[in-house]
């Protein structure tokens, strides 16, 4: 971002406070600010520090620290200094809303240039961060591309990501995440995408979204398209299609379930432990691509990325090469070898849709691993409570237990609430494996020791749960323990004892 002080004052509708008192926007000077921050520790010369009041800390209390580190101006709800401010202070009624208005002003300025960026907005219940990351990598083969860091996708993270661009990029790929009814309208208004993509819908953040449903609020992104913008949506979710049609008259569809639409995909076969081959139909053109996914959940992600990239001018060759070389974000289907275990770390977050998809992928991967003795490798699931589900939480956790029983996983370690609902679902499905609630690393590792003593010394282990469960701690504990043990009690098979056997007709 590069905006003058007077342009910022006008964009946010604020008043300018200097040592001489309150001034109007017309009295502001042309000093150019080059970055926007909400963390005083990241302040540098030329930065605008936005003081955000929070539940635990108030950004106004750190304004002086930001100035000491070089911040050239402050955006705040009140004067954070005693008396005359050492730098200009832009006074607004509400800091977060003003941050959004500033981001939209920068988006409008950057987009007004003839070679300005094409802005992409991505949302969905499961996989939106992964799709955003992969789409940015694919489009990066066409031209310079900016994206929001990981899942900085809310009313603070999204505008900061937009303002971190320099405006000379060819593409912006920005993720929008919601938890309350008005969130998408706020995010969509500041982003004003040229292409909006809704990946899927399922139970997620239902506690805050209320009775109108996730599909209704996700589809609101289409209401904020730039003139002539493209509304892209999965055809595989009837309620999403219905809601999207109510918002935008012209939709571009993609499908991973065989629907005869412009863009569709099918999973062909695995090409490695953690990758697969997918066949794509891109508006009449057929192409096979390799991507870092296994199973049908990967087909949805792949076609969403390919469809958006294709509509933005990427060739089938650029799409194929980009997907083949793409790297997944951390804690999203992050696969690694630890002894004789294939570790799937998808611990960043969880909802019913994303959890079931990870279970399906992990089950297929376990079925494709076989010991020299001819036994299938077991699947061990380390799962955590799925948060923010509101009045469907009990039903969804019980259903998850039934699915785990149906998949016949070897063991389930559970951390967090709704343990009794998971157990009820397991009983309903006549589960015969190990189920063990764990409080932390110690009880988890003790449970694994017992499992190893029963012969489960290698296979696939999946970590999946909502952020509040901190399953990354269990991932690290597991990996450290296996690497540290000289006898490797969790890794009794050698590296060559487990091999990729591809598709098996008798896979569980």
Coordinates of C-alpha atoms in Angstrom, one line a residue:
X1 CA 0.0 0.0 0.0
X2 CA 1.0 3.6 -0.7
X3 CA -1.5 6.2 0.3
X4 CA -1.1 9.8 1.4
X5 CA -2.3 10.8 4.9
X6 CA -5.0 13.0 3.4
X7 CA -6.3 10.1 1.2
X8 CA -6.4 7.9 4.3
X9 CA -8.4 10.4 6.3
X10 CA -10.9 10.7 3.5
X11 CA -11.2 7.0 3.0
X12 CA -12.0 6.3 6.6
X13 CA -14.2 9.3 7.2
X14 CA -12.1 10.4 10.1
X15 CA -10.8 13.6 11.8
X16 CA -7.2 14.4 11.9
X17 CA -5.7 15.3 15.3
X18 CA -2.3 17.0 15.4
X19 CA -0.4 18.9 18.0
X20 CA -2.4 22.0 16.9
X21 CA -5.8 20.3 17.4
X22 CA -8.4 18.7 15.2
X23 CA -8.1 19.3 11.5
X24 CA -10.3 18.4 8.5
X25 CA -9.2 16.0 5.8
X26 CA -8.5 19.0 3.5
X27 CA -5.9 20.2 6.0
X28 CA -4.0 16.9 6.0
X29 CA -0.8 16.8 4.1
X30 CA 0.4 14.5 1.4
X31 CA 2.8 12.4 3.5
X32 CA 2.7 8.9 2.1
X33 CA 2.3 5.9 4.3
X34 CA 3.5 2.5 3.1
X35 CA 2.1 -0.1 5.5
X36 CA -0.7 -0.7 8.0
X37 CA -0.3 -2.7 11.2
X38 CA -2.3 -3.6 14.3
X39 CA 0.7 -5.1 16.2
X40 CA 3.0 -2.4 17.6
X41 CA 5.9 -4.8 17.5
X42 CA 5.8 -4.7 13.7
X43 CA 5.9 -0.9 13.4
X44 CA 8.5 0.7 11.1
X45 CA 9.1 4.1 9.5
X46 CA 6.1 5.0 7.2
X47 CA 3.6 2.6 8.9
X48 CA 0.1 3.4 10.1
X49 CA -0.7 1.8 13.4
X50 CA -4.4 0.9 13.9
X51 CA -5.4 0.8 17.5
X52 CA -7.9 -2.0 17.9
X53 CA -9.6 -2.4 21.3
X54 CA -9.9 -6.1 22.3
X55 CA -11.3 -8.2 25.1
X56 CA -7.9 -8.8 26.7
X57 CA -5.8 -5.9 25.4
X58 CA -6.4 -2.5 24.0
X59 CA -4.3 -1.4 21.1
X60 CA -4.6 2.2 22.2
X61 CA -2.3 1.3 25.1
X62 CA 0.5 0.4 22.6
X63 CA 0.3 3.4 20.4
X64 CA 3.4 5.0 22.1
X65 CA 5.4 1.8 21.5
X66 CA 4.4 1.9 17.8
X67 CA 5.6 5.5 17.5
X68 CA 8.8 4.7 19.2
X69 CA 9.4 2.0 16.5
X70 CA 8.8 4.5 13.7
X71 CA 5.0 4.5 13.1
X72 CA 4.2 7.7 11.2
X73 CA 0.5 8.0 12.1
X74 CA -2.1 6.4 14.3
X75 CA -5.7 5.4 13.5
X76 CA -7.7 5.2 16.7
X77 CA -11.1 5.7 18.4
X78 CA -9.7 8.2 20.9
X79 CA -6.4 10.1 21.4
X80 CA -4.1 7.5 22.9
X81 CA -1.7 10.1 24.2
X82 CA -1.8 12.5 27.1
X83 CA -2.1 15.8 25.5
X84 CA -0.8 16.6 22.0
X85 CA 0.1 13.6 19.9
X86 CA 3.7 13.1 18.7
X87 CA 2.4 11.9 15.3
X88 CA -0.9 12.6 13.5
X89 CA -3.9 10.7 14.9
X90 CA -6.8 9.8 12.7
X91 CA -9.9 9.7 14.9
X92 CA -12.8 7.3 13.9
X93 CA -15.8 5.9 15.6
X94 CA -14.8 2.3 15.2
X95 CA -11.2 1.2 14.3
X96 CA -12.0 -2.2 12.7
X97 CA -14.7 -0.7 10.4
X98 CA -12.4 2.1 9.4
X99 CA -9.7 -0.5 8.6
X100 CA -12.1 -2.2 6.2
X101 CA -13.0 1.1 4.5
X102 CA -9.3 1.8 4.0
X103 CA -8.7 -1.6 2.5
X104 CA -11.6 -1.0 0.1
X105 CA -10.2 2.4 -0.9
X106 CA -6.9 0.8 -1.7
X107 CA -8.6 -2.0 -3.6
X108 CA -10.5 0.6 -5.7
X109 CA -7.3 2.6 -6.4
X110 CA -5.3 -0.5 -7.4
X111 CA -8.1 -1.9 -9.5
X112 CA -8.7 1.4 -11.4
X113 CA -5.3 1.1 -13.1
X114 CA -5.3 -0.5 -16.5
X115 CA -3.0 -3.3 -15.4
X116 CA -4.5 -3.5 -11.9
X117 CA -5.0 -6.8 -10.1
X118 CA -7.8 -9.2 -10.7
X119 CA -9.3 -9.8 -7.2
X120 CA -10.4 -13.3 -6.3
X121 CA -12.5 -14.0 -3.2
X122 CA -12.6 -17.6 -1.8
X123 CA -14.9 -19.0 0.8
X124 CA -16.5 -22.3 1.9
X125 CA -16.8 -24.5 4.9
X126 CA -14.0 -27.0 4.4
X127 CA -10.7 -26.5 2.4
X128 CA -11.0 -22.8 1.6
X129 CA -7.5 -22.0 2.9
X130 CA -6.0 -24.9 0.9
X131 CA -7.8 -23.8 -2.3
X132 CA -6.7 -20.2 -1.7
X133 CA -3.1 -21.3 -1.3
X134 CA -3.1 -23.6 -4.3
X135 CA -4.9 -21.1 -6.5
X136 CA -2.4 -18.4 -5.7
X137 CA 0.4 -20.8 -6.5
X138 CA -1.1 -21.8 -9.9
X139 CA -1.9 -18.1 -10.8
X140 CA 1.7 -17.3 -9.8
X141 CA 2.8 -19.1 -12.9
X142 CA 0.8 -16.5 -14.9
X143 CA 1.7 -13.3 -13.1
X144 CA 2.6 -11.8 -9.7
X145 CA 0.1 -12.9 -7.1
X146 CA -0.7 -11.8 -3.6
X147 CA -2.7 -13.7 -1.0
X148 CA -3.7 -13.4 2.6
X149 CA -1.3 -15.2 4.9
X150 CA -2.8 -18.6 6.0
X151 CA -6.3 -17.9 7.3
X152 CA -6.1 -14.2 8.1
X153 CA -9.5 -14.0 6.7
X154 CA -11.7 -11.9 9.1
X155 CA -12.5 -8.2 9.5
X156 CA -8.9 -7.5 10.6
X157 CA -6.9 -10.2 8.8
X158 CA -8.5 -9.6 5.3
X159 CA -8.0 -5.8 5.2
X160 CA -4.4 -6.1 6.5
X161 CA -3.7 -8.7 3.8
X162 CA -5.2 -6.4 1.1
X163 CA -3.2 -3.4 2.4
X164 CA 0.0 -5.4 2.4
X165 CA -0.1 -5.6 -1.4
X166 CA 1.7 -3.0 -3.6
X167 CA -1.0 -2.8 -6.2
X168 CA 1.3 -4.0 -9.0
X169 CA 0.3 -7.6 -8.8
X170 CA -1.7 -9.3 -11.5
X171 CA -3.8 -11.2 -9.0
X172 CA -5.0 -11.0 -5.5
X173 CA -6.4 -14.2 -4.0
X174 CA -8.1 -13.5 -0.7
X175 CA -10.0 -15.9 1.6
X176 CA -13.1 -14.8 3.5
X177 CA -14.1 -16.6 6.7
X178 CA -17.3 -15.9 8.6
X179 CA -18.8 -16.8 12.0
X180 CA -21.7 -14.2 12.3
X181 CA -24.6 -13.3 10.0
X182 CA -23.2 -9.9 8.9
X183 CA -19.6 -11.0 8.4
X184 CA -19.7 -11.8 4.7
X185 CA -21.4 -8.6 3.8
X186 CA -18.6 -6.7 5.6
X187 CA -15.9 -8.7 4.0
X188 CA -17.4 -8.8 0.5
X189 CA -17.9 -5.0 0.5
X190 CA -14.3 -4.3 1.2
X191 CA -13.0 -7.0 -1.2
X192 CA -15.4 -6.4 -4.2
X193 CA -14.0 -9.5 -6.0
X194 CA -13.8 -9.8 -9.8
X195 CA -14.2 -13.6 -9.3
X196 CA -16.0 -15.0 -6.2
X197 CA -15.7 -18.7 -5.5
X198 CA -17.8 -20.7 -3.0
X199 CA -16.1 -24.1 -2.6
X200 CA -18.7 -26.0 -0.5
X201 CA -21.0 -25.8 2.5
X202 CA -21.5 -27.9 5.6
X203 CA -21.9 -27.5 9.4
X204 CA -19.4 -25.0 10.5
X205 CA -19.7 -21.9 12.8
X206 CA -23.4 -22.7 12.9
X207 CA -23.5 -21.5 16.5
X208 CA -23.1 -17.9 15.4
X209 CA -24.9 -18.1 12.0
X210 CA -28.3 -19.0 13.3
X211 CA -31.3 -20.5 11.4
X212 CA -30.8 -19.2 7.9
X213 CA -28.1 -21.7 7.2
X214 CA -24.4 -21.6 6.2
X215 CA -25.2 -21.7 2.5
X216 CA -27.2 -18.4 2.8
X217 CA -24.4 -16.5 4.3
X218 CA -21.6 -18.0 2.2
X219 CA -23.6 -17.1 -1.0
X220 CA -23.7 -13.4 0.2
X221 CA -20.2 -13.1 -1.3
X222 CA -21.8 -12.9 -4.7
X223 CA -23.8 -9.8 -3.8
X224 CA -20.5 -7.9 -3.7
X225 CA -19.0 -8.8 -7.1
X226 CA -17.4 -6.0 -9.0
X227 CA -19.3 -5.0 -12.2
X228 CA -19.0 -7.9 -14.7
X229 CA -17.6 -10.2 -12.0
X230 CA -17.7 -14.0 -12.1
X231 CA -19.7 -16.0 -9.6
X232 CA -18.3 -19.5 -9.3
X233 CA -19.9 -22.2 -7.2
X234 CA -20.0 -25.9 -6.6
X235 CA -22.9 -27.7 -8.2
X236 CA -22.7 -30.5 -5.7
X237 CA -24.6 -28.8 -2.9
X238 CA -28.2 -28.1 -3.7
X239 CA -28.8 -25.7 -0.9
X240 CA -25.8 -23.7 -1.9
X241 CA -26.9 -23.6 -5.6
X242 CA -30.4 -22.4 -4.5
X243 CA -29.0 -19.6 -2.3
X244 CA -26.5 -18.6 -4.9
X245 CA -29.1 -18.3 -7.6
X246 CA -31.1 -16.0 -5.3
X247 CA -28.1 -13.6 -5.1
X248 CA -26.6 -13.7 -8.6
X249 CA -28.4 -14.5 -11.9
X250 CA -25.4 -16.0 -13.7
X251 CA -23.3 -18.7 -12.1
X252 CA -20.3 -20.7 -13.3
X253 CA -20.5 -24.2 -11.9
X254 CA -17.9 -26.8 -11.1
X255 CA -18.4 -30.4 -9.8
X256 CA -16.5 -33.3 -8.3
X257 CA -19.6 -35.6 -8.4
X258 CA -20.1 -36.1 -12.1
X259 CA -22.6 -33.4 -12.8
X260 CA -22.4 -32.2 -16.4
X261 CA -21.3 -28.6 -15.9
X262 CA -18.6 -26.4 -17.4
X263 CA -15.9 -27.6 -15.0
X264 CA -15.7 -31.0 -13.5
X265 CA -13.2 -33.5 -12.1
X266 CA -12.8 -37.2 -11.2
X267 CA -10.2 -38.9 -9.0
X268 CA -8.4 -41.5 -11.1
X269 CA -5.9 -43.2 -8.9
X270 CA -3.1 -42.6 -6.4
X271 CA 0.3 -41.7 -7.7
X272 CA 2.1 -41.8 -4.4
X273 CA 1.5 -42.0 -0.7
X274 CA 0.2 -38.5 -0.6
X275 CA -0.6 -37.6 -4.2
X276 CA -3.2 -38.5 -6.8
X277 CA -4.1 -38.3 -10.5
X278 CA -7.2 -36.3 -11.4
X279 CA -9.0 -36.0 -14.7
X280 CA -10.4 -32.5 -15.3
X281 CA -12.8 -31.1 -17.9
X282 CA -12.2 -27.4 -18.3
X283 CA -15.0 -26.0 -20.3
X284 CA -14.7 -28.7 -23.0
X285 CA -11.0 -29.5 -22.7
X286 CA -9.9 -32.7 -20.9
X287 CA -6.6 -32.8 -19.0
X288 CA -5.1 -35.1 -16.4
X289 CA -3.2 -33.5 -13.6
X290 CA -1.3 -34.7 -10.5
X291 CA -2.0 -32.9 -7.3
X292 CA -1.0 -33.3 -3.6
X293 CA -4.3 -35.0 -2.6
X294 CA -5.8 -38.5 -2.4
X295 CA -9.5 -39.3 -2.9
X296 CA -12.6 -37.5 -3.8
X297 CA -12.1 -34.6 -1.4
X298 CA -9.0 -33.8 -3.5
X299 CA -11.1 -33.8 -6.6
X300 CA -13.2 -30.9 -5.3
X301 CA -10.2 -28.8 -4.3
X302 CA -8.5 -29.5 -7.7
X303 CA -11.4 -28.5 -9.9
X304 CA -12.2 -25.4 -7.9
X305 CA -8.6 -24.2 -8.3
X306 CA -8.5 -25.2 -12.0
X307 CA -11.8 -23.6 -12.8
X308 CA -10.9 -20.3 -11.3
X309 CA -7.5 -20.3 -12.8
X310 CA -8.9 -21.2 -16.2
X311 CA -11.5 -18.4 -16.1
X312 CA -8.6 -16.0 -15.2
X313 CA -6.6 -16.9 -18.2
X314 CA -4.3 -19.7 -17.1
X315 CA -3.7 -22.4 -19.8
X316 CA -4.2 -26.1 -19.1
X317 CA -0.5 -26.6 -19.1
X318 CA 0.0 -23.8 -16.5
X319 CA -2.8 -25.3 -14.3
X320 CA -1.3 -28.8 -14.6
X321 CA 2.2 -27.7 -13.8
X322 CA 1.1 -25.5 -10.9
X323 CA -1.0 -28.2 -9.3
X324 CA 1.8 -30.8 -9.7
X325 CA 4.3 -28.5 -7.9
X326 CA 1.9 -27.0 -5.4
X327 CA 2.7 -27.2 -1.7
X328 CA -0.1 -27.5 0.9
X329 CA -0.2 -25.0 3.8
X330 CA 1.0 -26.3 7.3
X331 CA -1.4 -28.4 9.3
X332 CA -3.6 -29.0 6.2
X333 CA -3.2 -32.6 4.9
X334 CA 0.5 -32.3 5.8
X335 CA 1.9 -35.8 5.4
X336 CA 5.3 -37.0 6.7
X337 CA 7.0 -40.3 7.4
X338 CA 8.0 -41.0 11.0
X339 CA 9.4 -44.5 11.4
X340 CA 6.8 -46.9 10.0
X341 CA 4.0 -44.3 10.5
X342 CA 2.6 -42.1 7.8
X343 CA 1.5 -39.0 9.8
X344 CA -1.3 -36.9 8.4
X345 CA -1.4 -33.5 10.2
X346 CA -4.7 -31.8 9.5
X347 CA -4.9 -30.3 13.0
X348 CA -5.4 -26.7 12.2
X349 CA -9.2 -26.8 12.5
X350 CA -12.2 -29.1 12.1
X351 CA -15.9 -29.2 11.2
X352 CA -18.0 -32.2 10.3
X353 CA -17.4 -31.8 6.5
X354 CA -13.7 -31.5 6.7
X355 CA -13.3 -34.2 9.3
X356 CA -15.2 -36.8 7.3
X357 CA -13.2 -36.0 4.2
X358 CA -9.9 -36.4 6.1
X359 CA -11.2 -39.7 7.4
X360 CA -12.0 -40.9 3.9
X361 CA -8.6 -39.9 2.6
X362 CA -6.8 -41.5 5.5
X363 CA -8.8 -44.7 5.2
X364 CA -7.8 -45.0 1.5
X365 CA -4.1 -44.3 2.3
X366 CA -4.1 -46.9 5.1
X367 CA -5.6 -49.5 2.7
X368 CA -2.8 -48.7 0.2
X369 CA -0.1 -49.6 2.8
X370 CA 0.7 -53.2 3.4
X371 CA 3.4 -54.9 5.5
X372 CA 5.6 -57.6 4.0
X373 CA 3.6 -60.1 6.1
X374 CA 0.6 -59.2 3.9
X375 CA -1.4 -57.3 6.6
X376 CA -3.0 -54.0 6.0
X377 CA -1.6 -51.2 8.1
X378 CA -3.9 -49.9 10.8
X379 CA -5.5 -46.4 10.8
X380 CA -5.2 -44.6 14.1
X381 CA -7.3 -41.4 14.6
X382 CA -6.3 -38.7 17.0
X383 CA -9.4 -36.4 17.0
X384 CA -10.6 -33.4 18.9
X385 CA -13.9 -31.7 19.5
X386 CA -15.5 -29.8 16.6
X387 CA -16.3 -26.4 18.0
X388 CA -18.9 -23.7 17.2
X389 CA -21.6 -26.1 16.0
X390 CA -24.3 -24.7 18.2
X391 CA -27.5 -26.8 18.5
X392 CA -26.2 -29.4 16.0
X393 CA -23.1 -30.2 18.0
X394 CA -24.5 -33.3 19.7
X395 CA -25.9 -34.8 16.5
X396 CA -22.8 -34.1 14.5
X397 CA -20.4 -35.7 17.1
X398 CA -22.6 -38.8 17.4
X399 CA -22.7 -39.1 13.6
X400 CA -18.9 -38.8 13.6
X401 CA -18.7 -41.8 16.0
X402 CA -21.0 -43.8 13.7
X403 CA -18.7 -43.0 10.7
X404 CA -15.6 -44.0 12.6
X405 CA -17.2 -47.3 13.5
X406 CA -18.3 -47.8 9.8
X407 CA -14.7 -47.2 8.7
X408 CA -13.4 -49.7 11.2
X409 CA -10.4 -47.7 12.3
X410 CA -8.0 -49.4 14.7
X411 CA -8.1 -46.8 17.4
X412 CA -9.6 -43.4 18.3
X413 CA -8.0 -41.0 20.7
X414 CA -10.4 -38.2 21.6
X415 CA -9.6 -34.8 23.2
X416 CA -12.1 -32.3 24.2
X417 CA -15.8 -32.2 24.8
X418 CA -18.7 -34.3 23.4
X419 CA -16.8 -37.5 24.4
X420 CA -20.1 -39.1 25.4
X421 CA -21.6 -38.3 22.0
X422 CA -18.7 -39.9 20.1
X423 CA -19.0 -43.0 22.3
X424 CA -22.7 -43.2 21.6
X425 CA -22.0 -43.1 17.9
X426 CA -19.3 -45.8 18.2
X427 CA -21.7 -48.0 20.1
X428 CA -24.4 -47.4 17.6
X429 CA -22.0 -48.6 14.9
X430 CA -20.8 -51.6 16.9
X431 CA -17.3 -50.3 17.0
X432 CA -14.7 -53.0 18.0
X433 CA -11.5 -50.9 18.1
X434 CA -9.9 -48.9 20.9
X435 CA -11.5 -45.7 22.1
X436 CA -9.6 -43.6 24.6
X437 CA -10.2 -40.1 25.8
X438 CA -7.0 -38.2 26.4
X439 CA -6.3 -35.0 28.4
X440 CA -2.8 -34.3 27.0
X441 CA 0.5 -35.6 25.8
X442 CA 1.1 -38.0 28.7
X443 CA -2.2 -39.9 28.5
X444 CA -2.0 -39.9 24.7
X445 CA 1.5 -41.5 24.6
X446 CA 0.5 -44.0 27.3
X447 CA -2.4 -45.1 25.1
X448 CA -0.1 -45.5 22.1
X449 CA 2.2 -47.7 24.2
X450 CA -0.7 -50.0 24.9
X451 CA -1.7 -50.0 21.3
X452 CA 1.9 -50.9 20.2
X453 CA 1.9 -53.8 22.7
X454 CA -1.2 -55.2 20.8
X455 CA 0.8 -55.2 17.6
X456 CA -0.1 -51.9 16.0
X457 CA 3.4 -50.6 15.4
X458 CA 3.0 -48.8 12.1
X459 CA 0.4 -47.5 9.7
X460 CA -1.4 -44.2 9.2
X461 CA -2.1 -41.8 12.0
X462 CA -4.5 -38.9 11.5
X463 CA -4.6 -35.8 13.7
X464 CA -7.7 -33.6 13.2
X465 CA -9.6 -31.3 15.5
X466 CA -10.6 -27.7 16.2
X467 CA -7.9 -25.2 17.1
X468 CA -8.9 -25.0 20.8
X469 CA -7.9 -28.7 21.2
X470 CA -4.2 -27.9 20.4
X471 CA -3.7 -31.2 18.7
X472 CA -0.5 -29.9 17.2
X473 CA 1.0 -30.6 20.7
X474 CA 0.1 -34.3 20.3
X475 CA 1.5 -34.3 16.8
X476 CA 4.9 -33.0 18.1
X477 CA 4.8 -35.4 21.1
X478 CA 4.2 -38.3 18.8
X479 CA 6.9 -37.4 16.3
X480 CA 9.5 -36.6 19.1
X481 CA 8.7 -39.9 20.9
X482 CA 9.1 -42.1 17.8
X483 CA 12.4 -40.3 16.8
X484 CA 13.8 -40.5 20.3
X485 CA 13.0 -44.2 21.1
X486 CA 16.0 -46.3 20.2
X487 CA 13.8 -49.4 20.2
X488 CA 11.1 -47.4 18.2
X489 CA 8.2 -49.1 20.0
X490 CA 5.8 -47.3 17.6
X491 CA 7.9 -48.1 14.6
X492 CA 8.8 -51.7 14.7
X493 CA 8.6 -52.2 10.9
X494 CA 11.5 -51.0 8.8
X495 CA 11.0 -48.3 6.1
X496 CA 10.8 -50.9 3.4
X497 CA 8.3 -53.0 5.3
X498 CA 5.5 -50.6 4.2
X499 CA 4.9 -50.0 0.6
X500 CA 2.3 -48.2 -1.6
X501 CA 0.0 -50.8 -3.1
X502 CA -2.3 -48.5 -4.9
X503 CA -6.1 -49.1 -5.1
X504 CA -7.4 -52.2 -3.4
X505 CA -10.9 -53.6 -4.2
X506 CA -11.2 -54.9 -0.6
X507 CA -10.1 -51.7 1.1
X508 CA -12.1 -50.9 4.2

